[in-house]
Amino acid sequence: MYAGAMKKVHETFPHSADAAALYADALMVQHPWDLYDRLYKPKPWTPEIVRVLEQLVRQFPLHPGASHYYIHAIEGSEHPEKGLAVAKRLGNMMPGLAHLVHMPSHIYIRSGYYAEGIESNENAVKGYYQYLSQYPPVDDFTEVVVGFTIADAEITNYSTLFNLHKGAEKHVLQIPEDTSLLPIRGGQSQHREWSRKESHLDAWVISRNGDLFL
């Protein structure tokens, strides 16, 4: 229903960047993380999403939402390198917003630019800590910050694996230690247990000589 309504809004206001971005987002959330199969082939609903976003990033290259969604829309495809120009722009577009600073790494890593992926996430994590220095956690601190911070850490970890980036492992493992203490929705964060089951941050760390250790 919402996606259909946003399609009408987009068709009524075809030159509105926000309308187009919200329409694409509405399509994407109907199929979360399900745009491509294991052979990187698009699902039936994916081409329309990509079409809308490709047109949007061409017309409005500095729209952060369009760039964000476009990266998600093509990162799982056969040719994620198509998003390199968008990723480069987005990394500098909103330097104070850690999640958007992190987003280019989705393209960099899948395109073989591991050093750039590391740099994106290092900058994102720095921004995250700058935010916490100004706005310490409070009782109503939600899981949003935890979610994107752990995503940042996990992507950095993959970059570390591929690039054998010395020194990154200590920084990566510190993040779940910090976020596990954050109060979330009235209770203690369950992230620490979640990270053990899903992210395996402790296991995916590279030592100084390139060997894996726990």
mmCIF file of N, CA and C in Angstrom, residues 47-151:
data_model
loop_
_atom_site.group_PDB
_atom_site.id
_atom_site.type_symbol
_atom_site.label_atom_id
_atom_site.label_comp_id
_atom_site.label_asym_id
_atom_site.label_seq_id
_atom_site.Cartn_x
_atom_site.Cartn_y
_atom_site.Cartn_z
ATOM 1 N N PRO A 47 15.056 -4.766 -10.841
ATOM 2 C CA PRO A 47 15.318 -3.800 -11.920
ATOM 3 C C PRO A 47 14.600 -2.472 -11.768
ATOM 4 N N GLU A 48 13.368 -2.478 -11.274
ATOM 5 C CA GLU A 48 12.645 -1.218 -11.097
ATOM 6 C C GLU A 48 13.312 -0.359 -10.035
ATOM 7 N N ILE A 49 13.768 -0.984 -8.965
ATOM 8 C CA ILE A 49 14.458 -0.244 -7.910
ATOM 9 C C ILE A 49 15.729 0.396 -8.455
ATOM 10 N N VAL A 50 16.515 -0.387 -9.165
ATOM 11 C CA VAL A 50 17.769 0.119 -9.724
ATOM 12 C C VAL A 50 17.503 1.210 -10.749
ATOM 13 N N ARG A 51 16.473 1.024 -11.564
ATOM 14 C CA ARG A 51 16.146 2.028 -12.591
ATOM 15 C C ARG A 51 15.838 3.376 -11.958
ATOM 16 N N VAL A 52 14.987 3.374 -10.944
ATOM 17 C CA VAL A 52 14.615 4.621 -10.270
ATOM 18 C C VAL A 52 15.842 5.285 -9.657
ATOM 19 N N LEU A 53 16.676 4.499 -9.011
ATOM 20 C CA LEU A 53 17.830 5.067 -8.313
ATOM 21 C C LEU A 53 18.928 5.510 -9.268
ATOM 22 N N GLU A 54 19.129 4.793 -10.358
ATOM 23 C CA GLU A 54 20.123 5.234 -11.341
ATOM 24 C C GLU A 54 19.741 6.581 -11.934
ATOM 25 N N GLN A 55 18.473 6.731 -12.243
ATOM 26 C CA GLN A 55 18.000 8.015 -12.763
ATOM 27 C C GLN A 55 18.150 9.107 -11.716
ATOM 28 N N LEU A 56 17.891 8.750 -10.475
ATOM 29 C CA LEU A 56 17.944 9.731 -9.393
ATOM 30 C C LEU A 56 19.369 10.208 -9.130
ATOM 31 N N VAL A 57 20.335 9.292 -9.082
ATOM 32 C CA VAL A 57 21.711 9.717 -8.792
ATOM 33 C C VAL A 57 22.317 10.489 -9.963
ATOM 34 N N ARG A 58 21.807 10.244 -11.172
ATOM 35 C CA ARG A 58 22.263 11.060 -12.302
ATOM 36 C C ARG A 58 21.707 12.474 -12.205
ATOM 37 N N GLN A 59 20.436 12.582 -11.833
ATOM 38 C CA GLN A 59 19.786 13.888 -11.789
ATOM 39 C C GLN A 59 20.156 14.671 -10.537
ATOM 40 N N PHE A 60 20.322 13.958 -9.425
ATOM 41 C CA PHE A 60 20.626 14.605 -8.141
ATOM 42 C C PHE A 60 21.822 13.895 -7.498
ATOM 43 N N PRO A 61 23.013 14.111 -8.011
ATOM 44 C CA PRO A 61 24.184 13.375 -7.517
ATOM 45 C C PRO A 61 24.552 13.676 -6.071
ATOM 46 N N LEU A 62 24.047 14.777 -5.522
ATOM 47 C CA LEU A 62 24.388 15.135 -4.142
ATOM 48 C C LEU A 62 23.260 14.832 -3.163
ATOM 49 N N HIS A 63 22.283 14.056 -3.571
ATOM 50 C CA HIS A 63 21.204 13.669 -2.660
ATOM 51 C C HIS A 63 21.679 12.472 -1.829
ATOM 52 N N PRO A 64 21.852 12.634 -0.517
ATOM 53 C CA PRO A 64 22.440 11.552 0.287
ATOM 54 C C PRO A 64 21.578 10.300 0.336
ATOM 55 N N GLY A 65 20.255 10.485 0.397
ATOM 56 C CA GLY A 65 19.383 9.316 0.437
ATOM 57 C C GLY A 65 19.474 8.495 -0.830
ATOM 58 N N ALA A 66 19.500 9.174 -1.970
ATOM 59 C CA ALA A 66 19.603 8.469 -3.248
ATOM 60 C C ALA A 66 20.897 7.673 -3.331
ATOM 61 N N SER A 67 21.998 8.287 -2.919
ATOM 62 C CA SER A 67 23.291 7.599 -2.960
ATOM 63 C C SER A 67 23.314 6.406 -2.007
ATOM 64 N N HIS A 68 22.766 6.595 -0.830
ATOM 65 C CA HIS A 68 22.692 5.531 0.174
ATOM 66 C C HIS A 68 21.922 4.335 -0.374
ATOM 67 N N TYR A 69 20.727 4.594 -0.883
ATOM 68 C CA TYR A 69 19.886 3.509 -1.378
ATOM 69 C C TYR A 69 20.485 2.862 -2.625
ATOM 70 N N TYR A 70 21.120 3.661 -3.465
ATOM 71 C CA TYR A 70 21.710 3.109 -4.684
ATOM 72 C C TYR A 70 22.810 2.103 -4.356
ATOM 73 N N ILE A 71 23.620 2.435 -3.368
ATOM 74 C CA ILE A 71 24.671 1.504 -2.958
ATOM 75 C C ILE A 71 24.062 0.185 -2.511
ATOM 76 N N HIS A 72 23.009 0.266 -1.689
ATOM 77 C CA HIS A 72 22.356 -0.965 -1.250
ATOM 78 C C HIS A 72 21.730 -1.718 -2.422
ATOM 79 N N ALA A 73 21.254 -0.980 -3.414
ATOM 80 C CA ALA A 73 20.545 -1.604 -4.528
ATOM 81 C C ALA A 73 21.460 -2.368 -5.467
ATOM 82 N N ILE A 74 22.751 -2.009 -5.510
ATOM 83 C CA ILE A 74 23.639 -2.679 -6.473
ATOM 84 C C ILE A 74 24.794 -3.428 -5.826
ATOM 85 N N GLU A 75 24.956 -3.313 -4.520
ATOM 86 C CA GLU A 75 26.133 -3.932 -3.898
ATOM 87 C C GLU A 75 26.161 -5.445 -4.071
ATOM 88 N N GLY A 76 25.003 -6.072 -4.172
ATOM 89 C CA GLY A 76 24.954 -7.518 -4.324
ATOM 90 C C GLY A 76 24.909 -7.996 -5.758
ATOM 91 N N SER A 77 25.075 -7.087 -6.701
ATOM 92 C CA SER A 77 24.958 -7.416 -8.117
ATOM 93 C C SER A 77 26.265 -7.966 -8.679
ATOM 94 N N GLU A 78 26.234 -8.320 -9.948
ATOM 95 C CA GLU A 78 27.442 -8.796 -10.622
ATOM 96 C C GLU A 78 28.464 -7.686 -10.822
ATOM 97 N N HIS A 79 27.993 -6.442 -10.819
ATOM 98 C CA HIS A 79 28.886 -5.314 -11.106
ATOM 99 C C HIS A 79 28.727 -4.201 -10.062
ATOM 100 N N PRO A 80 29.153 -4.457 -8.827
ATOM 101 C CA PRO A 80 29.081 -3.407 -7.811
ATOM 102 C C PRO A 80 29.973 -2.217 -8.126
ATOM 103 N N GLU A 81 30.970 -2.419 -8.988
ATOM 104 C CA GLU A 81 31.874 -1.316 -9.335
ATOM 105 C C GLU A 81 31.154 -0.171 -10.036
ATOM 106 N N LYS A 82 29.939 -0.415 -10.510
ATOM 107 C CA LYS A 82 29.159 0.668 -11.105
ATOM 108 C C LYS A 82 28.864 1.768 -10.085
ATOM 109 N N GLY A 83 28.959 1.428 -8.817
ATOM 110 C CA GLY A 83 28.672 2.394 -7.770
ATOM 111 C C GLY A 83 29.885 3.121 -7.227
ATOM 112 N N LEU A 84 31.046 2.954 -7.833
ATOM 113 C CA LEU A 84 32.264 3.563 -7.288
ATOM 114 C C LEU A 84 32.192 5.082 -7.251
ATOM 115 N N ALA A 85 31.693 5.702 -8.308
ATOM 116 C CA ALA A 85 31.618 7.169 -8.329
ATOM 117 C C ALA A 85 30.661 7.671 -7.261
ATOM 118 N N VAL A 86 29.528 6.983 -7.110
ATOM 119 C CA VAL A 86 28.559 7.360 -6.079
ATOM 120 C C VAL A 86 29.163 7.169 -4.694
ATOM 121 N N ALA A 87 29.864 6.061 -4.491
ATOM 122 C CA ALA A 87 30.488 5.800 -3.194
ATOM 123 C C ALA A 87 31.496 6.884 -2.837
ATOM 124 N N LYS A 88 32.297 7.282 -3.798
ATOM 125 C CA LYS A 88 33.306 8.310 -3.536
ATOM 126 C C LYS A 88 32.651 9.623 -3.134
ATOM 127 N N ARG A 89 31.575 9.990 -3.805
ATOM 128 C CA ARG A 89 30.875 11.236 -3.453
ATOM 129 C C ARG A 89 30.256 11.140 -2.070
ATOM 130 N N LEU A 90 29.592 10.025 -1.793
ATOM 131 C CA LEU A 90 28.881 9.901 -0.527
ATOM 132 C C LEU A 90 29.832 9.948 0.657
ATOM 133 N N GLY A 91 31.021 9.424 0.503
ATOM 134 C CA GLY A 91 31.970 9.411 1.609
ATOM 135 C C GLY A 91 32.336 10.784 2.117
ATOM 136 N N ASN A 92 32.210 11.795 1.267
ATOM 137 C CA ASN A 92 32.548 13.169 1.655
ATOM 138 C C ASN A 92 31.327 14.070 1.788
ATOM 139 N N MET A 93 30.156 13.514 1.547
ATOM 140 C CA MET A 93 28.958 14.339 1.470
ATOM 141 C C MET A 93 28.485 14.831 2.836
ATOM 142 N N MET A 94 28.475 13.935 3.831
ATOM 143 C CA MET A 94 27.991 14.277 5.170
ATOM 144 C C MET A 94 28.974 13.711 6.190
ATOM 145 N N PRO A 95 30.119 14.357 6.371
ATOM 146 C CA PRO A 95 31.193 13.789 7.195
ATOM 147 C C PRO A 95 30.839 13.587 8.659
ATOM 148 N N GLY A 96 29.801 14.241 9.143
ATOM 149 C CA GLY A 96 29.426 14.077 10.540
ATOM 150 C C GLY A 96 28.464 12.931 10.791
ATOM 151 N N LEU A 97 28.012 12.269 9.723
ATOM 152 C CA LEU A 97 27.039 11.187 9.867
ATOM 153 C C LEU A 97 27.741 9.853 9.614
ATOM 154 N N ALA A 98 28.054 9.150 10.694
ATOM 155 C CA ALA A 98 28.941 7.987 10.617
ATOM 156 C C ALA A 98 28.433 6.910 9.670
ATOM 157 N N HIS A 99 27.142 6.648 9.672
ATOM 158 C CA HIS A 99 26.643 5.556 8.840
ATOM 159 C C HIS A 99 26.844 5.843 7.356
ATOM 160 N N LEU A 100 26.611 7.077 6.950
ATOM 161 C CA LEU A 100 26.805 7.412 5.543
ATOM 162 C C LEU A 100 28.283 7.434 5.173
ATOM 163 N N VAL A 101 29.129 7.790 6.114
ATOM 164 C CA VAL A 101 30.572 7.728 5.861
ATOM 165 C C VAL A 101 30.998 6.271 5.660
ATOM 166 N N HIS A 102 30.354 5.378 6.381
ATOM 167 C CA HIS A 102 30.646 3.948 6.271
ATOM 168 C C HIS A 102 30.145 3.318 4.976
ATOM 169 N N MET A 103 29.037 3.828 4.430
ATOM 170 C CA MET A 103 28.364 3.161 3.311
ATOM 171 C C MET A 103 29.246 2.893 2.089
ATOM 172 N N PRO A 104 30.158 3.785 1.702
ATOM 173 C CA PRO A 104 30.985 3.481 0.526
ATOM 174 C C PRO A 104 31.753 2.170 0.629
ATOM 175 N N SER A 105 32.037 1.720 1.849
ATOM 176 C CA SER A 105 32.792 0.475 1.991
ATOM 177 C C SER A 105 32.038 -0.715 1.416
ATOM 178 N N HIS A 106 30.715 -0.636 1.359
ATOM 179 C CA HIS A 106 29.939 -1.724 0.759
ATOM 180 C C HIS A 106 30.331 -1.927 -0.702
ATOM 181 N N ILE A 107 30.612 -0.829 -1.380
ATOM 182 C CA ILE A 107 31.020 -0.892 -2.783
ATOM 183 C C ILE A 107 32.515 -1.172 -2.902
ATOM 184 N N TYR A 108 33.307 -0.480 -2.098
ATOM 185 C CA TYR A 108 34.757 -0.640 -2.194
ATOM 186 C C TYR A 108 35.180 -2.096 -1.993
ATOM 187 N N ILE A 109 34.649 -2.735 -0.963
ATOM 188 C CA ILE A 109 35.064 -4.091 -0.635
ATOM 189 C C ILE A 109 34.690 -5.060 -1.742
ATOM 190 N N ARG A 110 33.471 -4.910 -2.244
ATOM 191 C CA ARG A 110 33.009 -5.829 -3.284
ATOM 192 C C ARG A 110 33.659 -5.547 -4.639
ATOM 193 N N SER A 111 34.325 -4.421 -4.747
ATOM 194 C CA SER A 111 34.995 -4.074 -6.006
ATOM 195 C C SER A 111 36.505 -4.250 -5.927
ATOM 196 N N GLY A 112 36.996 -4.717 -4.783
ATOM 197 C CA GLY A 112 38.421 -4.969 -4.644
ATOM 198 C C GLY A 112 39.232 -3.809 -4.114
ATOM 199 N N TYR A 113 38.562 -2.728 -3.712
ATOM 200 C CA TYR A 113 39.274 -1.561 -3.175
ATOM 201 C C TYR A 113 39.291 -1.661 -1.643
ATOM 202 N N TYR A 114 40.064 -2.616 -1.136
ATOM 203 C CA TYR A 114 40.036 -2.914 0.289
ATOM 204 C C TYR A 114 40.611 -1.790 1.143
ATOM 205 N N ALA A 115 41.657 -1.143 0.681
ATOM 206 C CA ALA A 115 42.240 -0.039 1.449
ATOM 207 C C ALA A 115 41.235 1.092 1.599
ATOM 208 N N GLU A 116 40.492 1.379 0.537
ATOM 209 C CA GLU A 116 39.469 2.421 0.606
ATOM 210 C C GLU A 116 38.341 2.003 1.548
ATOM 211 N N GLY A 117 38.024 0.706 1.573
ATOM 212 C CA GLY A 117 37.012 0.222 2.504
ATOM 213 C C GLY A 117 37.433 0.416 3.941
ATOM 214 N N ILE A 118 38.695 0.137 4.222
ATOM 215 C CA ILE A 118 39.227 0.351 5.565
ATOM 216 C C ILE A 118 39.151 1.823 5.945
ATOM 217 N N GLU A 119 39.576 2.684 5.035
ATOM 218 C CA GLU A 119 39.583 4.120 5.328
ATOM 219 C C GLU A 119 38.175 4.637 5.589
ATOM 220 N N SER A 120 37.200 4.192 4.797
ATOM 221 C CA SER A 120 35.819 4.620 4.998
ATOM 222 C C SER A 120 35.345 4.278 6.396
ATOM 223 N N ASN A 121 35.630 3.066 6.829
ATOM 224 C CA ASN A 121 35.154 2.633 8.127
ATOM 225 C C ASN A 121 35.929 3.247 9.277
ATOM 226 N N GLU A 122 37.208 3.476 9.090
ATOM 227 C CA GLU A 122 37.963 4.186 10.120
ATOM 228 C C GLU A 122 37.386 5.583 10.324
ATOM 229 N N ASN A 123 37.075 6.266 9.231
ATOM 230 C CA ASN A 123 36.486 7.601 9.338
ATOM 231 C C ASN A 123 35.107 7.544 9.981
ATOM 232 N N ALA A 124 34.339 6.501 9.645
ATOM 233 C CA ALA A 124 33.004 6.366 10.221
ATOM 234 C C ALA A 124 33.064 6.136 11.723
ATOM 235 N N VAL A 125 33.973 5.265 12.149
ATOM 236 C CA VAL A 125 34.092 4.970 13.571
ATOM 237 C C VAL A 125 34.583 6.192 14.340
ATOM 238 N N LYS A 126 35.491 6.959 13.742
ATOM 239 C CA LYS A 126 35.918 8.210 14.374
ATOM 240 C C LYS A 126 34.726 9.137 14.572
ATOM 241 N N GLY A 127 33.880 9.229 13.555
ATOM 242 C CA GLY A 127 32.689 10.060 13.670
ATOM 243 C C GLY A 127 31.745 9.571 14.742
ATOM 244 N N TYR A 128 31.643 8.266 14.869
ATOM 245 C CA TYR A 128 30.803 7.666 15.908
ATOM 246 C C TYR A 128 31.289 8.069 17.298
ATOM 247 N N TYR A 129 32.585 7.975 17.522
ATOM 248 C CA TYR A 129 33.116 8.343 18.828
ATOM 249 C C TYR A 129 33.033 9.846 19.074
ATOM 250 N N GLN A 130 33.155 10.637 18.038
ATOM 251 C CA GLN A 130 32.965 12.079 18.187
ATOM 252 C C GLN A 130 31.540 12.380 18.629
ATOM 253 N N TYR A 131 30.588 11.656 18.054
ATOM 254 C CA TYR A 131 29.189 11.821 18.452
ATOM 255 C C TYR A 131 29.002 11.454 19.922
ATOM 256 N N LEU A 132 29.544 10.307 20.337
ATOM 257 C CA LEU A 132 29.397 9.889 21.726
ATOM 258 C C LEU A 132 30.073 10.858 22.682
ATOM 259 N N SER A 133 31.147 11.520 22.245
ATOM 260 C CA SER A 133 31.823 12.471 23.123
ATOM 261 C C SER A 133 30.949 13.686 23.397
ATOM 262 N N GLN A 134 30.064 14.012 22.465
ATOM 263 C CA GLN A 134 29.171 15.155 22.635
ATOM 264 C C GLN A 134 27.820 14.748 23.216
ATOM 265 N N TYR A 135 27.388 13.535 22.911
ATOM 266 C CA TYR A 135 26.078 13.060 23.360
ATOM 267 C C TYR A 135 26.237 11.670 23.970
ATOM 268 N N PRO A 136 26.651 11.600 25.236
ATOM 269 C CA PRO A 136 26.845 10.301 25.884
ATOM 270 C C PRO A 136 25.536 9.518 25.937
ATOM 271 N N PRO A 137 25.614 8.188 26.035
ATOM 272 C CA PRO A 137 24.405 7.365 26.100
ATOM 273 C C PRO A 137 23.508 7.747 27.261
ATOM 274 N N VAL A 138 22.209 7.733 27.018
ATOM 275 C CA VAL A 138 21.212 7.996 28.049
ATOM 276 C C VAL A 138 20.222 6.844 28.051
ATOM 277 N N ASP A 139 19.238 6.904 28.940
ATOM 278 C CA ASP A 139 18.333 5.772 29.108
ATOM 279 C C ASP A 139 17.546 5.423 27.855
ATOM 280 N N ASP A 140 17.228 6.425 27.053
ATOM 281 C CA ASP A 140 16.425 6.146 25.863
ATOM 282 C C ASP A 140 17.280 5.992 24.611
ATOM 283 N N PHE A 141 18.557 5.716 24.808
ATOM 284 C CA PHE A 141 19.455 5.494 23.674
ATOM 285 C C PHE A 141 19.005 4.237 22.940
ATOM 286 N N THR A 142 18.715 4.330 21.671
ATOM 287 C CA THR A 142 18.115 3.197 20.964
ATOM 288 C C THR A 142 19.156 2.326 20.304
ATOM 289 N N GLU A 143 18.691 1.233 19.727
ATOM 290 C CA GLU A 143 19.582 0.278 19.083
ATOM 291 C C GLU A 143 20.079 0.751 17.732
ATOM 292 N N VAL A 144 19.639 1.922 17.257
ATOM 293 C CA VAL A 144 20.061 2.388 15.944
ATOM 294 C C VAL A 144 21.566 2.566 15.882
ATOM 295 N N VAL A 145 22.126 3.268 16.873
ATOM 296 C CA VAL A 145 23.566 3.509 16.879
ATOM 297 C C VAL A 145 24.319 2.196 16.973
ATOM 298 N N VAL A 146 23.818 1.290 17.815
ATOM 299 C CA VAL A 146 24.471 -0.005 17.943
ATOM 300 C C VAL A 146 24.479 -0.731 16.611
ATOM 301 N N GLY A 147 23.358 -0.712 15.927
ATOM 302 C CA GLY A 147 23.250 -1.431 14.664
ATOM 303 C C GLY A 147 24.242 -0.960 13.636
ATOM 304 N N PHE A 148 24.291 0.363 13.389
ATOM 305 C CA PHE A 148 25.197 0.802 12.329
ATOM 306 C C PHE A 148 26.648 0.735 12.765
ATOM 307 N N THR A 149 26.902 0.864 14.065
ATOM 308 C CA THR A 149 28.282 0.768 14.520
ATOM 309 C C THR A 149 28.823 -0.639 14.324
ATOM 310 N N ILE A 150 28.007 -1.636 14.625
ATOM 311 C CA ILE A 150 28.455 -3.006 14.441
ATOM 312 C C ILE A 150 28.595 -3.323 12.965
ATOM 313 N N ALA A 151 27.721 -2.786 12.151
ATOM 314 C CA ALA A 151 27.884 -2.966 10.700
ATOM 315 C C ALA A 151 29.215 -2.383 10.254
#
